[in-house]
N, CA, C and O atoms as a printed pandas DataFrame, in Angstrom:
     atom_number atom_name residue_name chain_id  residue_number  x_coord  y_coord  z_coord
0              1         N          MET        A               1  -29.406   71.651  149.573
1              2        CA          MET        A               1  -28.163   72.262  149.984
2              3         C          MET        A               1  -28.335   73.030  151.275
3              4         O          MET        A               1  -27.487   72.929  152.162
4              5         N          GLY        A               2  -29.379   73.778  151.407
5              6        CA          GLY        A               2  -29.651   74.519  152.636
6              7         C          GLY        A               2  -28.497   75.406  153.062
7              8         O          GLY        A               2  -28.036   76.251  152.295
8              9         N          PRO        A               3  -28.033   75.211  154.284
9             10        CA          PRO        A               3  -26.977   76.081  154.812
10            11         C          PRO        A               3  -25.571   75.686  154.377
11            12         O          PRO        A               3  -24.609   76.333  154.790
12            13         N          ALA        A               4  -25.418   74.647  153.559
13            14        CA          ALA        A               4  -24.081   74.177  153.191
14            15         C          ALA        A               4  -23.275   75.236  152.443
15            16         O          ALA        A               4  -22.076   75.372  152.684
16            17         N          ILE        A               5  -23.899   75.979  151.553
17            18        CA          ILE        A               5  -23.156   76.974  150.771
18            19         C          ILE        A               5  -22.660   78.119  151.650
19            20         O          ILE        A               5  -21.471   78.430  151.589
20            21         N          PRO        A               6  -23.497   78.764  152.463
21            22        CA          PRO        A               6  -22.959   79.834  153.312
22            23         C          PRO        A               6  -21.933   79.342  154.333
23            24         O          PRO        A               6  -20.933   80.017  154.578
24            25         N          ILE        A               7  -22.169   78.179  154.927
25            26        CA          ILE        A               7  -21.223   77.661  155.911
26            27         C          ILE        A               7  -19.909   77.287  155.234
27            28         O          ILE        A               7  -18.835   77.573  155.763
28            29         N          GLY        A               8  -19.986   76.658  154.080
29            30        CA          GLY        A               8  -18.770   76.326  153.341
30            31         C          GLY        A               8  -18.004   77.560  152.912
31            32         O          GLY        A               8  -16.776   77.595  152.987
32            33         N          THR        A               9  -18.729   78.577  152.460
33            34        CA          THR        A               9  -18.086   79.829  152.060
34            35         C          THR        A               9  -17.404   80.481  153.251
35            36         O          THR        A               9  -16.282   80.973  153.129
36            37         N          LEU        A              10  -18.059   80.491  154.389
37            38        CA          LEU        A              10  -17.471   81.058  155.604
38            39         C          LEU        A              10  -16.236   80.273  156.026
39            40         O          LEU        A              10  -15.233   80.863  156.428
40            41         N          THR        A              11  -16.300   78.952  155.938
41            42        CA          THR        A              11  -15.175   78.103  156.322
42            43         C          THR        A              11  -13.976   78.325  155.411
43            44         O          THR        A              11  -12.842   78.406  155.882
44            45         N          ILE        A              12  -14.220   78.422  154.118
45            46        CA          ILE        A              12  -13.125   78.542  153.160
46            47         C          ILE        A              12  -12.577   79.961  153.102
47            48         O          ILE        A              12  -11.361   80.148  153.125
48            49         N          LEU        A              13  -13.440   80.956  153.029
49            50        CA          LEU        A              13  -12.994   82.334  152.811
50            51         C          LEU        A              13  -12.822   83.144  154.088
51            52         O          LEU        A              13  -12.058   84.109  154.112
52            53         N          GLY        A              14  -13.518   82.764  155.138
53            54        CA          GLY        A              14  -13.470   83.547  156.364
54            55         C          GLY        A              14  -14.497   84.667  156.319
55            56         O          GLY        A              14  -15.035   84.979  155.257
56            57         N          PRO        A              15  -14.770   85.276  157.478
57            58        CA          PRO        A              15  -15.830   86.290  157.544
58            59         C          PRO        A              15  -15.533   87.556  156.748
59            60         O          PRO        A              15  -16.459   88.227  156.292
60            61         N          GLU        A              16  -14.259   87.893  156.575
61            62        CA          GLU        A              16  -13.942   89.134  155.865
62            63         C          GLU        A              16  -14.209   89.052  154.363
63            64         O          GLU        A              16  -14.466   90.076  153.730
64            65         N          HIS        A              17  -14.154   87.856  153.785
65            66        CA          HIS        A              17  -14.371   87.703  152.340
66            67         C          HIS        A              17  -15.687   87.004  152.004
67            68         O          HIS        A              17  -15.965   86.742  150.833
68            69         N          MET        A              18  -16.492   86.702  153.009
69            70        CA          MET        A              18  -17.743   85.980  152.765
70            71         C          MET        A              18  -18.714   86.735  151.862
71            72         O          MET        A              18  -19.296   86.108  150.976
72            73         N          PRO        A              19  -18.929   88.053  152.030
73            74        CA          PRO        A              19  -19.872   88.739  151.131
74            75         C          PRO        A              19  -19.472   88.640  149.658
75            76         O          PRO        A              19  -20.322   88.405  148.799
76            77         N          ALA        A              20  -18.191   88.817  149.368
77            78        CA          ALA        A              20  -17.735   88.713  147.978
78            79         C          ALA        A              20  -17.887   87.284  147.466
79            80         O          ALA        A              20  -18.280   87.073  146.319
80            81         N          GLY        A              21  -17.579   86.309  148.306
81            82        CA          GLY        A              21  -17.716   84.909  147.912
82            83         C          GLY        A              21  -19.157   84.527  147.632
83            84         O          GLY        A              21  -19.444   83.840  146.652
84            85         N          MET        A              22  -20.069   84.973  148.496
85            86        CA          MET        A              22  -21.487   84.672  148.281
86            87         C          MET        A              22  -22.013   85.374  147.033
87            88         O          MET        A              22  -22.853   84.826  146.320
88            89         N          GLY        A              23  -21.526   86.578  146.769
89            90        CA          GLY        A              23  -21.924   87.287  145.550
90            91         C          GLY        A              23  -21.480   86.545  144.306
91            92         O          GLY        A              23  -22.241   86.415  143.348
92            93         N          LEU        A              24  -20.241   86.055  144.320
93            94        CA          LEU        A              24  -19.728   85.298  143.175
94            95         C          LEU        A              24  -20.515   84.003  142.994
95            96         O          LEU        A              24  -20.896   83.658  141.876
96            97         N          ILE        A              25  -20.756   83.296  144.075
97            98        CA          ILE        A              25  -21.517   82.044  143.995
98            99         C          ILE        A              25  -22.923   82.297  143.456
99           100         O          ILE        A              25  -23.403   81.550  142.602
100          101         N          SER        A              26  -23.578   83.332  143.942
101          102        CA          SER        A              26  -24.935   83.648  143.479
102          103         C          SER        A              26  -24.954   84.037  142.007
103          104         O          SER        A              26  -25.876   83.669  141.279
104          105         N          SER        A              27  -23.940   84.778  141.564
105          106        CA          SER        A              27  -23.869   85.176  140.152
106          107         C          SER        A              27  -23.680   83.966  139.248
107          108         O          SER        A              27  -24.374   83.823  138.241
108          109         N          VAL        A              28  -22.741   83.097  139.607
109          110        CA          VAL        A              28  -22.492   81.901  138.800
110          111         C          VAL        A              28  -23.723   80.997  138.808
111          112         O          VAL        A              28  -24.078   80.426  137.777
112          113         N          ASP        A              29  -24.371   80.864  139.954
113          114        CA          ASP        A              29  -25.586   80.053  140.049
114          115         C          ASP        A              29  -26.694   80.621  139.164
115          116         O          ASP        A              29  -27.385   79.865  138.481
116          117         N          GLY        A              30  -26.867   81.927  139.169
117          118        CA          GLY        A              30  -27.894   82.561  138.344
118          119         C          GLY        A              30  -27.652   82.355  136.861
119          120         O          GLY        A              30  -28.576   82.048  136.107
120          121         N          ILE        A              31  -26.394   82.526  136.443
121          122        CA          ILE        A              31  -26.055   82.310  135.030
122          123         C          ILE        A              31  -26.317   80.853  134.655
123          124         O          ILE        A              31  -26.869   80.570  133.592
124          125         N          GLY        A              32  -25.919   79.935  135.530
125          126        CA          GLY        A              32  -26.156   78.515  135.263
126          127         C          GLY        A              32  -27.629   78.178  135.148
127          128         O          GLY        A              32  -28.026   77.385  134.294
128          129         N          ASN        A              33  -28.444   78.780  136.008
129          130        CA          ASN        A              33  -29.888   78.529  135.948
130          131         C          ASN        A              33  -30.510   79.057  134.665
131          132         O          ASN        A              33  -31.433   78.442  134.131
132          133         N          VAL        A              34  -30.024   80.177  134.165
133          134        CA          VAL        A              34  -30.562   80.746  132.927
134          135         C          VAL        A              34  -30.168   79.892  131.721
135          136         O          VAL        A              34  -30.982   79.670  130.824
136          137         N          VAL        A              35  -28.937   79.420  131.699
137          138        CA          VAL        A              35  -28.413   78.709  130.534
138          139         C          VAL        A              35  -28.791   77.225  130.538
139          140         O          VAL        A              35  -28.952   76.629  129.473
140          141         N          ALA        A              36  -28.934   76.627  131.711
141          142        CA          ALA        A              36  -29.125   75.176  131.811
142          143         C          ALA        A              36  -30.358   74.673  131.072
143          144         O          ALA        A              36  -30.295   73.629  130.424
144          145         N          GLY        A              37  -31.465   75.382  131.152
145          146        CA          GLY        A              37  -32.687   74.924  130.490
146          147         C          GLY        A              37  -32.520   74.774  128.989
147          148         O          GLY        A              37  -32.972   73.789  128.405
148          149         N          SER        A              38  -31.873   75.746  128.363
149          150        CA          SER        A              38  -31.646   75.674  126.914
150          151         C          SER        A              38  -30.720   74.529  126.543
151          152         O          SER        A              38  -30.955   73.821  125.564
152          153         N          ILE        A              39  -29.672   74.351  127.327
153          154        CA          ILE        A              39  -28.720   73.279  127.031
154          155         C          ILE        A              39  -29.385   71.914  127.198
155          156         O          ILE        A              39  -29.235   71.040  126.344
156          157         N          ILE        A              40  -30.115   71.730  128.292
157          158        CA          ILE        A              40  -30.800   70.452  128.521
158          159         C          ILE        A              40  -31.823   70.187  127.419
159          160         O          ILE        A              40  -31.953   69.053  126.960
160          161         N          GLY        A              41  -32.548   71.216  126.993
161          162        CA          GLY        A              41  -33.512   71.066  125.901
162          163         C          GLY        A              41  -32.850   70.666  124.593
163          164         O          GLY        A              41  -33.365   69.808  123.876
164          165         N          GLN        A              42  -31.716   71.275  124.274
165          166        CA          GLN        A              42  -30.991   70.925  123.045
166          167         C          GLN        A              42  -30.501   69.477  123.089
167          168         O          GLN        A              42  -30.609   68.746  122.105
168          169         N          ILE        A              43  -29.963   69.077  124.237
169          170        CA          ILE        A              43  -29.491   67.692  124.362
170          171         C          ILE        A              43  -30.661   66.723  124.229
171          172         O          ILE        A              43  -30.533   65.692  123.569
172          173         N          ARG        A              44  -31.782   67.033  124.837
173          174        CA          ARG        A              44  -32.980   66.180  124.751
174          175         C          ARG        A              44  -33.473   66.076  123.309
175          176         O          ARG        A              44  -33.837   64.993  122.851
176          177         N          ASP        A              45  -33.484   67.211  122.591
177          178        CA          ASP        A              45  -33.936   67.205  121.202
178          179         C          ASP        A              45  -33.019   66.372  120.314
179          180         O          ASP        A              45  -33.488   65.692  119.402
180          181         N          ARG        A              46  -31.733   66.421  120.571
181          182        CA          ARG        A              46  -30.783   65.698  119.712
182          183         C          ARG        A              46  -30.702   64.209  120.041
183          184         O          ARG        A              46  -30.520   63.385  119.144
184          185         N          THR        A              47  -30.836   63.858  121.332
185          186        CA          THR        A              47  -30.685   62.453  121.719
186          187         C          THR        A              47  -32.015   61.734  121.923
187          188         O          THR        A              47  -32.062   60.504  121.885
188          189         N          GLY        A              48  -33.094   62.483  122.139
189          190        CA          GLY        A              48  -34.389   61.870  122.390
190          191         C          GLY        A              48  -34.565   61.378  123.820
191          192         O          GLY        A              48  -35.547   60.702  124.128
192          193         N          SER        A              49  -33.625   61.713  124.693
193          194        CA          SER        A              49  -33.688   61.245  126.077
194          195         C          SER        A              49  -33.088   62.299  127.009
195          196         O          SER        A              49  -32.200   63.061  126.629
196          197         N          TYR        A              50  -33.594   62.315  128.222
197          198        CA          TYR        A              50  -33.025   63.204  129.237
198          199         C          TYR        A              50  -31.849   62.559  129.970
199          200         O          TYR        A              50  -31.198   63.214  130.785
200          201         N          ALA        A              51  -31.571   61.298  129.695
201          202        CA          ALA        A              51  -30.531   60.566  130.423
202          203         C          ALA        A              51  -29.165   61.237  130.292
203          204         O          ALA        A              51  -28.437   61.348  131.278
204          205         N          VAL        A              52  -28.811   61.682  129.093
205          206        CA          VAL        A              52  -27.508   62.330  128.886
206          207         C          VAL        A              52  -27.411   63.595  129.730
207          208         O          VAL        A              52  -26.376   63.856  130.342
208          209         N          SER        A              53  -28.469   64.369  129.765
209          210        CA          SER        A              53  -28.477   65.596  130.564
210          211         C          SER        A              53  -28.354   65.292  132.050
211          212         O          SER        A              53  -27.636   65.984  132.772
212          213         N          LEU        A              54  -29.052   64.258  132.507
213          214        CA          LEU        A              54  -28.981   63.898  133.921
214          215         C          LEU        A              54  -27.594   63.391  134.302
215          216         O          LEU        A              54  -27.084   63.721  135.373
216          217         N          TRP        A              55  -26.985   62.592  133.430
217          218        CA          TRP        A              55  -25.622   62.132  133.706
218          219         C          TRP        A              55  -24.647   63.303  133.724
219          220         O          TRP        A              55  -23.747   63.353  134.562
220          221         N          ASN        A              56  -24.824   64.233  132.810
221          222        CA          ASN        A              56  -23.963   65.410  132.769
222          223         C          ASN        A              56  -24.111   66.225  134.056
223          224         O          ASN        A              56  -23.117   66.680  134.623
224          225         N          SER        A              57  -25.335   66.407  134.509
225          226        CA          SER        A              57  -25.576   67.143  135.753
226          227         C          SER        A              57  -24.964   66.420  136.949
227          228         O          SER        A              57  -24.385   67.050  137.834
228          229         N          THR        A              58  -25.094   65.102  136.970
229          230        CA          THR        A              58  -24.526   64.313  138.059
230          231         C          THR        A              58  -23.011   64.428  138.093
231          232         O          THR        A              58  -22.422   64.593  139.161
232          233         N          MET        A              59  -22.383   64.341  136.936
233          234        CA          MET        A              59  -20.925   64.454  136.866
234          235         C          MET        A              59  -20.458   65.850  137.271
235          236         O          MET        A              59  -19.442   65.989  137.951
236          237         N          SER        A              60  -21.179   66.863  136.865
237          238        CA          SER        A              60  -20.826   68.238  137.243
238          239         C          SER        A              60  -20.932   68.438  138.750
239          240         O          SER        A              60  -20.048   69.041  139.359
240          241         N          ALA        A              61  -21.997   67.943  139.349
241          242        CA          ALA        A              61  -22.170   68.067  140.798
242          243         C          ALA        A              61  -21.096   67.277  141.546
243          244         O          ALA        A              61  -20.579   67.736  142.564
244          245         N          GLY        A              62  -20.767   66.107  141.046
245          246        CA          GLY        A              62  -19.708   65.304  141.670
246          247         C          GLY        A              62  -18.353   65.984  141.596
247          248         O          GLY        A              62  -17.596   65.979  142.567
248          249         N          THR        A              63  -18.045   66.569  140.443
249          250        CA          THR        A              63  -16.787   67.297  140.285
250          251         C          THR        A              63  -16.733   68.497  141.216
251          252         O          THR        A              63  -15.703   68.752  141.839
252          253         N          ALA        A              64  -17.826   69.229  141.317
253          254        CA          ALA        A              64  -17.871   70.386  142.216
254          255         C          ALA        A              64  -17.682   69.954  143.669
255          256         O          ALA        A              64  -17.003   70.637  144.436
256          257         N          THR        A              65  -18.275   68.829  144.049
257          258        CA          THR        A              65  -18.117   68.319  145.412
258          259         C          THR        A              65  -16.669   67.962  145.698
259          260         O          THR        A              65  -16.154   68.266  146.774
260          261         N          ILE        A              66  -16.013   67.321  144.747
261          262        CA          ILE        A              66  -14.600   66.967  144.921
262          263         C          ILE        A              66  -13.750   68.221  145.078
263          264         O          ILE        A              66  -12.906   68.283  145.971
264          265         N          PHE        A              67  -13.960   69.222  144.222
265          266        CA          PHE        A              67  -13.204   70.473  144.343
266          267         C          PHE        A              67  -13.449   71.131  145.691
267          268         O          PHE        A              67  -12.510   71.637  146.306
268          269         N          PHE        A              68  -14.682   71.136  146.161
269          270        CA          PHE        A              68  -15.034   71.733  147.445
270          271         C          PHE        A              68  -14.296   71.032  148.582
271          272         O          PHE        A              68  -13.721   71.690  149.449
272          273         N          LEU        A              69  -14.312   69.703  148.579
273          274        CA          LEU        A              69  -13.652   68.954  149.645
274          275         C          LEU        A              69  -12.138   69.127  149.607
275          276         O          LEU        A              69  -11.503   69.251  150.655
276          277         N          VAL        A              70  -11.556   69.138  148.418
277          278        CA          VAL        A              70  -10.111   69.359  148.293
278          279         C          VAL        A              70   -9.736   70.738  148.823
279          280         O          VAL        A              70   -8.713   70.887  149.491
280          281         N          THR        A              71  -10.550   71.742  148.535
281          282        CA          THR        A              71  -10.286   73.092  149.031
282          283         C          THR        A              71  -10.303   73.130  150.552
283          284         O          THR        A              71   -9.448   73.772  151.162
284          285         N          ILE        A              72  -11.257   72.456  151.169
285          286        CA          ILE        A              72  -11.326   72.423  152.629
286          287         C          ILE        A              72  -10.093   71.731  153.211
287          288         O          ILE        A              72   -9.532   72.204  154.199
288          289         N          VAL        A              73   -9.669   70.623  152.613
289          290        CA          VAL        A              73   -8.488   69.908  153.104
290          291         C          VAL        A              73   -7.244   70.778  152.976
291          292         O          VAL        A              73   -6.436   70.832  153.903
292          293         N          ILE        A              74   -7.076   71.456  151.854
293          294        CA          ILE        A              74   -5.910   72.322  151.657
294          295         C          ILE        A              74   -5.901   73.447  152.680
295          296         O          ILE        A              74   -4.854   73.752  153.251
296          297         N          LYS        A              75   -7.042   74.063  152.918
297          298        CA          LYS        A              75   -7.106   75.149  153.898
298          299         C          LYS        A              75   -6.810   74.629  155.299
299          300         O          LYS        A              75   -6.097   75.284  156.059
300          301         N          HIS        A              76   -7.338   73.479  155.646
301          302        CA          HIS        A              76   -7.087   72.908  156.973
302          303         C          HIS        A              76   -5.595   72.630  157.167
303          304         O          HIS        A              76   -5.045   72.922  158.229
304          305         N          ARG        A              77   -4.944   72.073  156.160
305          306        CA          ARG        A              77   -3.506   71.798  156.259
306          307         C          ARG        A              77   -2.701   73.084  156.380
307          308         O          ARG        A              77   -1.724   73.133  157.127
308          309         N          ALA        A              78   -3.098   74.119  155.657
309          310        CA          ALA        A              78   -2.400   75.402  155.752
310          311         C          ALA        A              78   -2.544   75.981  157.153
311          312         O          ALA        A              78   -1.582   76.524  157.695
312          313         N          GLN        A              79   -3.728   75.873  157.747
313          314        CA          GLN        A              79   -3.928   76.372  159.111
314          315         C          GLN        A              79   -3.093   75.582  160.110
315          316         O          GLN        A              79   -2.556   76.160  161.055
316          317         N          ARG        A              80   -2.976   74.286  159.919
317          318        CA          ARG        A              80   -2.145   73.474  160.811
318          319         C          ARG        A              80   -0.683   73.878  160.715
319          320         O          ARG        A              80    0.018   73.908  161.726
320          321         N          ARG        A              81   -0.207   74.193  159.495
321          322        CA          ARG        A              81    1.183   74.641  159.336
322          323         C          ARG        A              81    1.416   75.957  160.052
323          324         O          ARG        A              81    2.457   76.148  160.680
324          325         N          ILE        A              82    0.448   76.872  159.961
325          326        CA          ILE        A              82    0.578   78.171  160.627
326          327         C          ILE        A              82    0.625   77.978  162.137
327          328         O          ILE        A              82    1.456   78.584  162.813
328          329         N          ILE        A              83   -0.257   77.143  162.671
329          330        CA          ILE        A              83   -0.271   76.886  164.112
330          331         C          ILE        A              83    1.041   76.250  164.544
331          332         O          ILE        A              83    1.605   76.620  165.574
332          333         N          LYS        A              84    1.534   75.284  163.753
333          334        CA          LYS        A              84    2.779   74.606  164.094
334          335         C          LYS        A              84    3.956   75.578  164.069
335          336         O          LYS        A              84    4.802   75.540  164.962
336          337         N          SER        A              85    4.022   76.445  163.061
337          338        CA          SER        A              85    5.134   77.400  162.989
338          339         C          SER        A              85    5.041   78.436  164.102
339          340         O          SER        A              85    6.069   78.833  164.650
340          341         N          ASP        A              86    3.837   78.884  164.451
341          342        CA          ASP        A              86    3.675   79.836  165.554
342          343         C          ASP        A              86    4.081   79.212  166.882
343          344         O          ASP        A              86    4.724   79.865  167.704
344          345         N          SER        A              87    3.713   77.957  167.098
345          346        CA          SER        A              87    4.036   77.313  168.367
346          347         C          SER        A              87    5.530   77.054  168.486
347          348         O          SER        A              87    6.076   77.146  169.585
348          349         N          SER        A              88    6.210   76.731  167.386
349          350        CA          SER        A              88    7.647   76.480  167.455
350          351         C          SER        A              88    8.429   77.765  167.703
351          352         O          SER        A              88    9.509   77.722  168.292
352          353         N          GLU        A              89    7.908   78.898  167.270
353          354        CA          GLU        A              89    8.564   80.178  167.526
354          355         C          GLU        A              89    8.506   80.543  168.999
355          356         O          GLU        A              89    9.406   81.209  169.511
356          357         N          HIS        A              90    7.448   80.111  169.687
357          358        CA          HIS        A              90    7.263   80.479  171.086
358          359         C          HIS        A              90    7.746   79.395  172.047
359          360         O          HIS        A              90    7.630   79.556  173.262
360          361         N          GLY        A              91    8.278   78.308  171.527
361          362        CA          GLY        A              91    8.865   77.284  172.374
362          363         C          GLY        A              91    7.899   76.272  172.951
363          364         O          GLY        A              91    8.257   75.570  173.897
364          365         N          PHE        A              92    6.704   76.166  172.430
365          366        CA          PHE        A              92    5.788   75.135  172.894
366          367         C          PHE        A              92    5.258   74.370  171.694
367          368         O          PHE        A              92    5.351   74.840  170.560
368          369         N          THR        A              93    4.706   73.199  171.942
369          370        CA          THR        A              93    4.241   72.332  170.873
370          371         C          THR        A              93    2.749   72.083  171.024
371          372         O          THR        A              93    2.259   71.831  172.124
372          373         N          VAL        A              94    2.038   72.156  169.917
373          374        CA          VAL        A              94    0.623   71.815  169.899
374          375         C          VAL        A              94    0.534   70.324  169.613
375          376         O          VAL        A              94    1.000   69.858  168.573
376          377         N          THR        A              95   -0.069   69.573  170.538
377          378        CA          THR        A              95   -0.126   68.124  170.360
378          379         C          THR        A              95   -1.424   67.655  169.735
379          380         O          THR        A              95   -1.471   66.577  169.143
380          381         N          LYS        A              96   -2.491   68.454  169.858
381          382        CA          LYS        A              96   -3.772   68.034  169.311
382          383         C          LYS        A              96   -4.575   69.261  168.919
383          384         O          LYS        A              96   -4.596   70.261  169.637
384          385         N          LEU        A              97   -5.248   69.171  167.750
385          386        CA          LEU        A              97   -6.115   70.271  167.313
386          387         C          LEU        A              97   -7.547   69.951  167.621
387          388         O          LEU        A              97   -8.435   70.752  167.331
């Protein structure tokens, strides 16, 4: 992941809310790391394979990626609406972003 989480947080929340966003992300990540080992172990004990756990992890990561991308698209569209409404109030048109 590297810099993707801080850059994504900055892009979505902006600099004024980035500390709170990073704190929330770190807290949720920490809780997930503590709980995940027990859950994966229980699934392995019941099924005899790690495959179910790996598929579950893959689906969770895929769902999170989709939510992340949808959030970026929604924010981008909202910013375009703001720019368009500001430009129409001042009598000029933005032709390209």
